[in-house]
PDB file of C-alpha atoms in Angstrom:
ATOM      1  CA  MET D   1    -198.930  61.594 -22.135  1.00 82.00           C
ATOM      2  CA  ASN D   2    -199.357  60.805 -25.700  1.00 89.00           C
ATOM      3  CA  ILE D   3    -199.241  57.006 -26.689  1.00 92.00           C
ATOM      4  CA  ARG D   4    -195.524  57.213 -27.464  1.00 93.00           C
ATOM      5  CA  HIS D   5    -195.105  58.041 -24.104  1.00 91.00           C
ATOM      6  CA  LYS D   6    -197.095  55.638 -23.103  1.00 94.00           C
ATOM      7  CA  ILE D   7    -194.941  52.933 -25.434  1.00 95.00           C
ATOM      8  CA  ILE D   8    -191.956  54.150 -24.210  1.00 94.00           C
ATOM      9  CA  ILE D   9    -193.170  54.607 -20.472  1.00 94.00           C
ATOM     10  CA  ALA D  10    -194.460  50.684 -20.436  1.00 96.00           C
ATOM     11  CA  SER D  11    -191.469  49.433 -22.101  1.00 96.00           C
ATOM     12  CA  GLY D  12    -189.199  50.543 -19.716  1.00 96.00           C
ATOM     13  CA  LEU D  13    -191.373  49.206 -16.816  1.00 97.00           C
ATOM     14  CA  ILE D  14    -191.484  45.593 -18.619  1.00 97.00           C
ATOM     15  CA  GLY D  15    -187.865  46.149 -19.296  1.00 97.00           C
ATOM     16  CA  ILE D  16    -187.527  46.473 -15.041  1.00 96.00           C
ATOM     17  CA  ALA D  17    -189.933  43.886 -13.889  1.00 97.00           C
ATOM     18  CA  VAL D  18    -188.069  41.254 -17.059  1.00 97.00           C
ATOM     19  CA  ILE D  19    -184.978  41.396 -15.491  1.00 96.00           C
ATOM     20  CA  SER D  20    -186.390  41.945 -11.904  1.00 95.00           C
ATOM     21  CA  ARG D  21    -187.411  37.937 -12.219  1.00 95.00           C
ATOM     22  CA  PHE D  22    -183.771  36.892 -13.641  1.00 96.00           C
ATOM     23  CA  VAL D  23    -181.675  37.955 -10.899  1.00 95.00           C
ATOM     24  CA  PRO D  24    -181.348  36.573  -7.865  1.00 94.00           C
ATOM     25  CA  HIS D  25    -184.102  37.465  -5.190  1.00 93.00           C
ATOM     26  CA  LEU D  26    -186.273  36.153  -2.321  1.00 91.00           C
ATOM     27  CA  TRP D  27    -189.270  34.083  -3.481  1.00 92.00           C
ATOM     28  CA  ASN D  28    -192.094  36.472  -4.706  1.00 92.00           C
ATOM     29  CA  MET D  29    -190.140  39.784  -4.128  1.00 94.00           C
ATOM     30  CA  THR D  30    -190.555  41.414  -7.459  1.00 94.00           C
ATOM     31  CA  PRO D  31    -191.766  44.574  -9.020  1.00 96.00           C
ATOM     32  CA  VAL D  32    -194.270  42.993 -11.339  1.00 97.00           C
ATOM     33  CA  GLY D  33    -197.217  43.702  -9.413  1.00 97.00           C
ATOM     34  CA  ALA D  34    -196.072  47.320  -8.405  1.00 97.00           C
ATOM     35  CA  VAL D  35    -195.287  47.890 -12.284  1.00 97.00           C
ATOM     36  CA  ALA D  36    -198.867  46.611 -12.748  1.00 97.00           C
ATOM     37  CA  ILE D  37    -200.545  49.049 -10.335  1.00 96.00           C
ATOM     38  CA  LEU D  38    -198.271  52.373 -11.630  1.00 96.00           C
ATOM     39  CA  ALA D  39    -199.203  51.420 -15.221  1.00 97.00           C
ATOM     40  CA  GLY D  40    -202.856  51.299 -14.071  1.00 96.00           C
ATOM     41  CA  ALA D  41    -202.929  54.679 -12.775  1.00 94.00           C
ATOM     42  CA  ARG D  42    -200.479  56.477 -14.444  1.00 94.00           C
ATOM     43  CA  LEU D  43    -201.398  55.391 -17.873  1.00 95.00           C
ATOM     44  CA  GLY D  44    -204.500  53.604 -18.381  1.00 94.00           C
ATOM     45  CA  LYS D  45    -206.293  50.374 -17.473  1.00 95.00           C
ATOM     46  CA  TRP D  46    -205.800  48.434 -20.414  1.00 96.00           C
ATOM     47  CA  TRP D  47    -201.891  49.680 -19.811  1.00 96.00           C
ATOM     48  CA  GLY D  48    -202.412  47.901 -15.782  1.00 96.00           C
ATOM     49  CA  ILE D  49    -203.628  44.860 -17.477  1.00 97.00           C
ATOM     50  CA  GLY D  50    -201.526  44.237 -20.496  1.00 97.00           C
ATOM     51  CA  VAL D  51    -197.813  45.220 -18.474  1.00 98.00           C
ATOM     52  CA  PRO D  52    -197.868  42.437 -16.115  1.00 97.00           C
ATOM     53  CA  LEU D  53    -198.888  39.871 -18.835  1.00 97.00           C
ATOM     54  CA  VAL D  54    -196.414  40.734 -21.247  1.00 97.00           C
ATOM     55  CA  VAL D  55    -193.460  40.473 -18.103  1.00 97.00           C
ATOM     56  CA  MET D  56    -195.273  37.094 -17.699  1.00 96.00           C
ATOM     57  CA  ALA D  57    -195.437  36.011 -20.950  1.00 96.00           C
ATOM     58  CA  MET D  58    -191.903  36.768 -21.471  1.00 96.00           C
ATOM     59  CA  THR D  59    -190.028  34.732 -18.052  1.00 96.00           C
ATOM     60  CA  ASP D  60    -192.428  32.408 -17.443  1.00 95.00           C
ATOM     61  CA  PRO D  61    -191.338  30.130 -20.658  1.00 93.00           C
ATOM     62  CA  ILE D  62    -187.958  30.640 -19.680  1.00 94.00           C
ATOM     63  CA  LEU D  63    -188.508  30.283 -15.878  1.00 93.00           C
ATOM     64  CA  GLY D  64    -191.291  27.203 -15.637  1.00 87.00           C
ATOM     65  CA  LEU D  65    -194.774  27.390 -15.956  1.00 84.00           C
ATOM     66  CA  ALA D  66    -197.226  25.773 -13.889  1.00 85.00           C
ATOM     67  CA  GLY D  67    -200.656  24.337 -15.153  1.00 89.00           C
ATOM     68  CA  LEU D  68    -202.746  26.377 -17.321  1.00 93.00           C
ATOM     69  CA  PRO D  69    -205.472  26.815 -14.295  1.00 95.00           C
ATOM     70  CA  ILE D  70    -202.856  27.818 -12.547  1.00 95.00           C
ATOM     71  CA  MET D  71    -201.250  29.852 -14.702  1.00 95.00           C
ATOM     72  CA  LEU D  72    -204.628  31.717 -15.689  1.00 96.00           C
ATOM     73  CA  VAL D  73    -205.235  32.369 -12.120  1.00 97.00           C
ATOM     74  CA  ILE D  74    -201.625  33.703 -11.746  1.00 96.00           C
ATOM     75  CA  TYR D  75    -201.827  35.856 -14.732  1.00 97.00           C
ATOM     76  CA  GLY D  76    -205.246  36.963 -13.911  1.00 97.00           C
ATOM     77  CA  SER D  77    -203.807  38.265 -10.229  1.00 97.00           C
ATOM     78  CA  PHE D  78    -201.433  40.434 -11.533  1.00 97.00           C
ATOM     79  CA  ALA D  79    -203.927  42.191 -14.169  1.00 97.00           C
ATOM     80  CA  LEU D  80    -205.685  42.685 -11.262  1.00 97.00           C
ATOM     81  CA  TYR D  81    -202.977  44.295  -9.359  1.00 97.00           C
ATOM     82  CA  GLY D  82    -203.357  46.804 -12.735  1.00 96.00           C
ATOM     83  CA  LEU D  83    -207.252  47.072 -12.234  1.00 96.00           C
ATOM     84  CA  VAL D  84    -206.346  48.297  -8.409  1.00 95.00           C
ATOM     85  CA  GLY D  85    -204.086  51.010 -10.354  1.00 95.00           C
ATOM     86  CA  PHE D  86    -206.576  52.134 -12.280  1.00 95.00           C
ATOM     87  CA  LEU D  87    -208.981  52.695  -9.596  1.00 93.00           C
ATOM     88  CA  MET D  88    -206.799  55.037  -7.635  1.00 88.00           C
ATOM     89  CA  LYS D  89    -205.051  56.695 -10.717  1.00 80.00           C
ATOM     90  CA  GLU D  90    -206.576  60.283  -9.100  1.00 73.00           C
ATOM     91  CA  THR D  91    -204.425  59.923  -6.578  1.00 71.00           C
ATOM     92  CA  ASN D  92    -200.920  60.078  -4.786  1.00 64.00           C
ATOM     93  CA  ARG D  93    -201.710  59.599  -1.199  1.00 81.00           C
ATOM     94  CA  THR D  94    -199.933  57.474   0.525  1.00 84.00           C
ATOM     95  CA  ARG D  95    -202.573  55.512   1.952  1.00 88.00           C
ATOM     96  CA  ALA D  96    -204.041  54.580  -1.490  1.00 89.00           C
ATOM     97  CA  VAL D  97    -200.445  53.496  -2.754  1.00 90.00           C
ATOM     98  CA  ILE D  98    -200.217  51.234   0.350  1.00 92.00           C
ATOM     99  CA  GLY D  99    -203.771  49.823   0.207  1.00 93.00           C
ATOM    100  CA  GLY D 100    -203.322  48.990  -3.297  1.00 94.00           C
ATOM    101  CA  SER D 101    -200.558  47.190  -2.841  1.00 96.00           C
ATOM    102  CA  LEU D 102    -201.725  45.187  -0.050  1.00 97.00           C
ATOM    103  CA  PHE D 103    -204.913  44.642  -1.727  1.00 97.00           C
ATOM    104  CA  GLY D 104    -203.308  43.181  -4.620  1.00 97.00           C
ATOM    105  CA  THR D 105    -200.777  41.059  -2.578  1.00 98.00           C
ATOM    106  CA  LEU D 106    -203.221  39.379  -0.935  1.00 98.00           C
ATOM    107  CA  SER D 107    -205.730  39.025  -3.661  1.00 97.00           C
ATOM    108  CA  PHE D 108    -202.762  37.263  -5.227  1.00 97.00           C
ATOM    109  CA  PHE D 109    -202.066  35.060  -1.966  1.00 98.00           C
ATOM    110  CA  PHE D 110    -205.495  33.676  -1.583  1.00 98.00           C
ATOM    111  CA  ALA D 111    -206.137  33.492  -5.155  1.00 98.00           C
ATOM    112  CA  THR D 112    -203.148  31.177  -6.328  1.00 97.00           C
ATOM    113  CA  ASN D 113    -203.126  29.251  -3.129  1.00 97.00           C
ATOM    114  CA  PHE D 114    -206.547  28.289  -3.476  1.00 98.00           C
ATOM    115  CA  ALA D 115    -205.632  27.526  -7.160  1.00 97.00           C
ATOM    116  CA  VAL D 116    -202.922  25.487  -6.037  1.00 96.00           C
ATOM    117  CA  TRP D 117    -205.247  23.716  -3.555  1.00 97.00           C
ATOM    118  CA  PHE D 118    -208.125  23.197  -6.090  1.00 97.00           C
ATOM    119  CA  PHE D 119    -206.050  21.887  -9.087  1.00 96.00           C
ATOM    120  CA  GLY D 120    -203.158  20.678  -7.557  1.00 93.00           C
ATOM    121  CA  THR D 121    -202.533  17.483  -6.145  1.00 93.00           C
ATOM    122  CA  MET D 122    -199.784  18.584  -3.163  1.00 93.00           C
ATOM    123  CA  TYR D 123    -203.071  19.264  -0.756  1.00 96.00           C
ATOM    124  CA  PRO D 124    -205.614  17.016   0.057  1.00 96.00           C
ATOM    125  CA  HIS D 125    -209.064  18.593  -1.483  1.00 96.00           C
ATOM    126  CA  ASN D 126    -210.858  19.474   2.176  1.00 97.00           C
ATOM    127  CA  PHE D 127    -210.933  22.112   4.435  1.00 97.00           C
ATOM    128  CA  SER D 128    -207.359  21.207   6.350  1.00 97.00           C
ATOM    129  CA  GLY D 129    -205.824  20.830   2.689  1.00 97.00           C
ATOM    130  CA  LEU D 130    -206.674  24.539   1.663  1.00 97.00           C
ATOM    131  CA  MET D 131    -205.599  25.506   5.196  1.00 97.00           C
ATOM    132  CA  THR D 132    -202.172  23.703   4.618  1.00 97.00           C
ATOM    133  CA  SER D 133    -201.710  25.652   1.311  1.00 96.00           C
ATOM    134  CA  TYR D 134    -202.299  28.658   3.248  1.00 98.00           C
ATOM    135  CA  VAL D 135    -199.767  27.881   5.663  1.00 97.00           C
ATOM    136  CA  ALA D 136    -197.658  26.806   3.338  1.00 96.00           C
ATOM    137  CA  GLY D 137    -197.784  30.067   1.560  1.00 96.00           C
ATOM    138  CA  LEU D 138    -197.181  32.062   4.227  1.00 96.00           C
ATOM    139  CA  PRO D 139    -193.699  32.670   4.281  1.00 95.00           C
ATOM    140  CA  PHE D 140    -193.859  34.152   0.504  1.00 95.00           C
ATOM    141  CA  LEU D 141    -196.953  36.243   1.190  1.00 97.00           C
ATOM    142  CA  GLN D 142    -194.564  38.246   3.854  1.00 96.00           C
ATOM    143  CA  ASN D 143    -191.929  38.684   1.016  1.00 96.00           C
ATOM    144  CA  GLN D 144    -194.864  39.375  -1.173  1.00 97.00           C
ATOM    145  CA  ILE D 145    -195.982  42.130   0.976  1.00 97.00           C
ATOM    146  CA  ILE D 146    -192.460  43.393   1.555  1.00 97.00           C
ATOM    147  CA  GLY D 147    -191.354  43.414  -1.658  1.00 97.00           C
ATOM    148  CA  ASP D 148    -195.069  44.562  -3.297  1.00 97.00           C
ATOM    149  CA  LEU D 149    -195.049  47.905  -0.504  1.00 97.00           C
ATOM    150  CA  PHE D 150    -191.265  48.831  -0.837  1.00 97.00           C
ATOM    151  CA  PHE D 151    -191.726  48.308  -5.096  1.00 97.00           C
ATOM    152  CA  THR D 152    -194.807  50.561  -5.562  1.00 95.00           C
ATOM    153  CA  ALA D 153    -193.823  53.194  -2.749  1.00 94.00           C
ATOM    154  CA  THR D 154    -190.219  53.404  -5.012  1.00 95.00           C
ATOM    155  CA  LEU D 155    -192.244  53.864  -8.121  1.00 95.00           C
ATOM    156  CA  PHE D 156    -194.697  55.978  -7.521  1.00 93.00           C
ATOM    157  CA  LEU D 157    -191.882  57.887  -5.617  1.00 93.00           C
ATOM    158  CA  ILE D 158    -189.718  58.140  -8.964  1.00 94.00           C
ATOM    159  CA  TRP D 159    -192.807  58.998 -11.301  1.00 92.00           C
ATOM    160  CA  GLU D 160    -193.576  62.243  -9.024  1.00 88.00           C
ATOM    161  CA  LEU D 161    -189.775  62.960  -8.843  1.00 92.00           C
ATOM    162  CA  GLY D 162    -189.484  62.707 -12.334  1.00 89.00           C
ATOM    163  CA  LEU D 163    -192.783  64.741 -13.359  1.00 86.00           C
ATOM    164  CA  VAL D 164    -190.882  67.648 -10.895  1.00 87.00           C
ATOM    165  CA  LEU D 165    -187.744  67.589 -12.704  1.00 89.00           C
ATOM    166  CA  ALA D 166    -189.203  67.231 -16.164  1.00 84.00           C
ATOM    167  CA  HIS D 167    -190.852  70.642 -14.978  1.00 80.00           C
ATOM    168  CA  LYS D 168    -187.471  72.400 -13.851  1.00 83.00           C
ATOM    169  CA  LEU D 169    -185.801  71.044 -17.213  1.00 83.00           C
ATOM    170  CA  ARG D 170    -188.533  72.597 -18.885  1.00 78.00           C
ATOM    171  CA  PRO D 171    -189.919  75.758 -16.916  1.00 71.00           C
ATOM    172  CA  ASN D 172    -192.176  77.669 -19.614  1.00 69.00           C
ATOM    173  CA  SER D 173    -194.296  73.908 -19.191  1.00 60.00           C
ATOM    174  CA  LYS D 174    -197.715  73.515 -17.027  1.00 59.00           C
ATOM    175  CA  MET D 175    -197.693  71.784 -14.202  1.00 52.00           C
ATOM    176  CA  ASN D 176    -201.249  70.305 -13.667  1.00 49.00           C
ATOM    177  CA  VAL D 177    -201.849  69.672 -10.213  1.00 43.00           C
ATOM    178  CA  CYS D 178    -205.651  68.465  -9.395  1.00 40.00           C
ATOM    179  CA  VAL D 179    -207.381  68.789  -5.815  1.00 35.00           C
ATOM    180  CA  SER D 180    -206.340  64.748  -5.323  1.00 40.00           C
ATOM    181  CA  GLY D 181    -202.787  65.911  -5.700  1.00 44.00           C
ATOM    182  CA  LYS D 182    -202.248  63.989  -9.163  1.00 48.00           C
ATOM    183  CA  SER D 183    -199.685  66.185 -10.879  1.00 46.00           C
ATOM    184  CA  ASN D 184    -199.005  66.120 -14.802  1.00 43.00           C
ATOM    185  CA  ILE D 185    -196.422  67.976 -16.704  1.00 36.00           C
ATOM    186  CA  VAL D 186    -198.058  69.591 -20.090  1.00 36.00           C
ATOM    187  CA  VAL D 187    -195.371  70.479 -22.337  1.00 32.00           C
TER     188      VAL D 187
END
């Protein structure tokens, strides 16, 4: 895949994620993490890191910002989703997609709730306050697990269906399938 194709795909992923942050949705149920995983897995490490950061940078000034230290943890957590995607780039296995999604979600949950406790003033700065922060975040975690699993599975399925469709539309193209199951159309 050449750079032009990567830019087009990344732009589409950014568009999907940006729009999703502005339409009504349950808290923490957007495809930002899923977009990062797919970008990392199919476009490369820097795309996986950059795409969600662009989404957040475009939408946060409108939706509202937390304090700088908390924002850095949030952005770092979304960058981690992209790295997770990059690490699973050679596979389409259902276990890897589910595991990557859950790892991203749980990392986000633990890191961001810790940051809210550590840098914020909502909770006492002791073990009880930290646990209270995590308990208060459980409804958001539930939404994010459901959203991340759904959107990650959907995006990977669309990617694979797109490859099959591209092959059918260009039957003379070569379709390489790696042992790991990752397919790639060469035109």
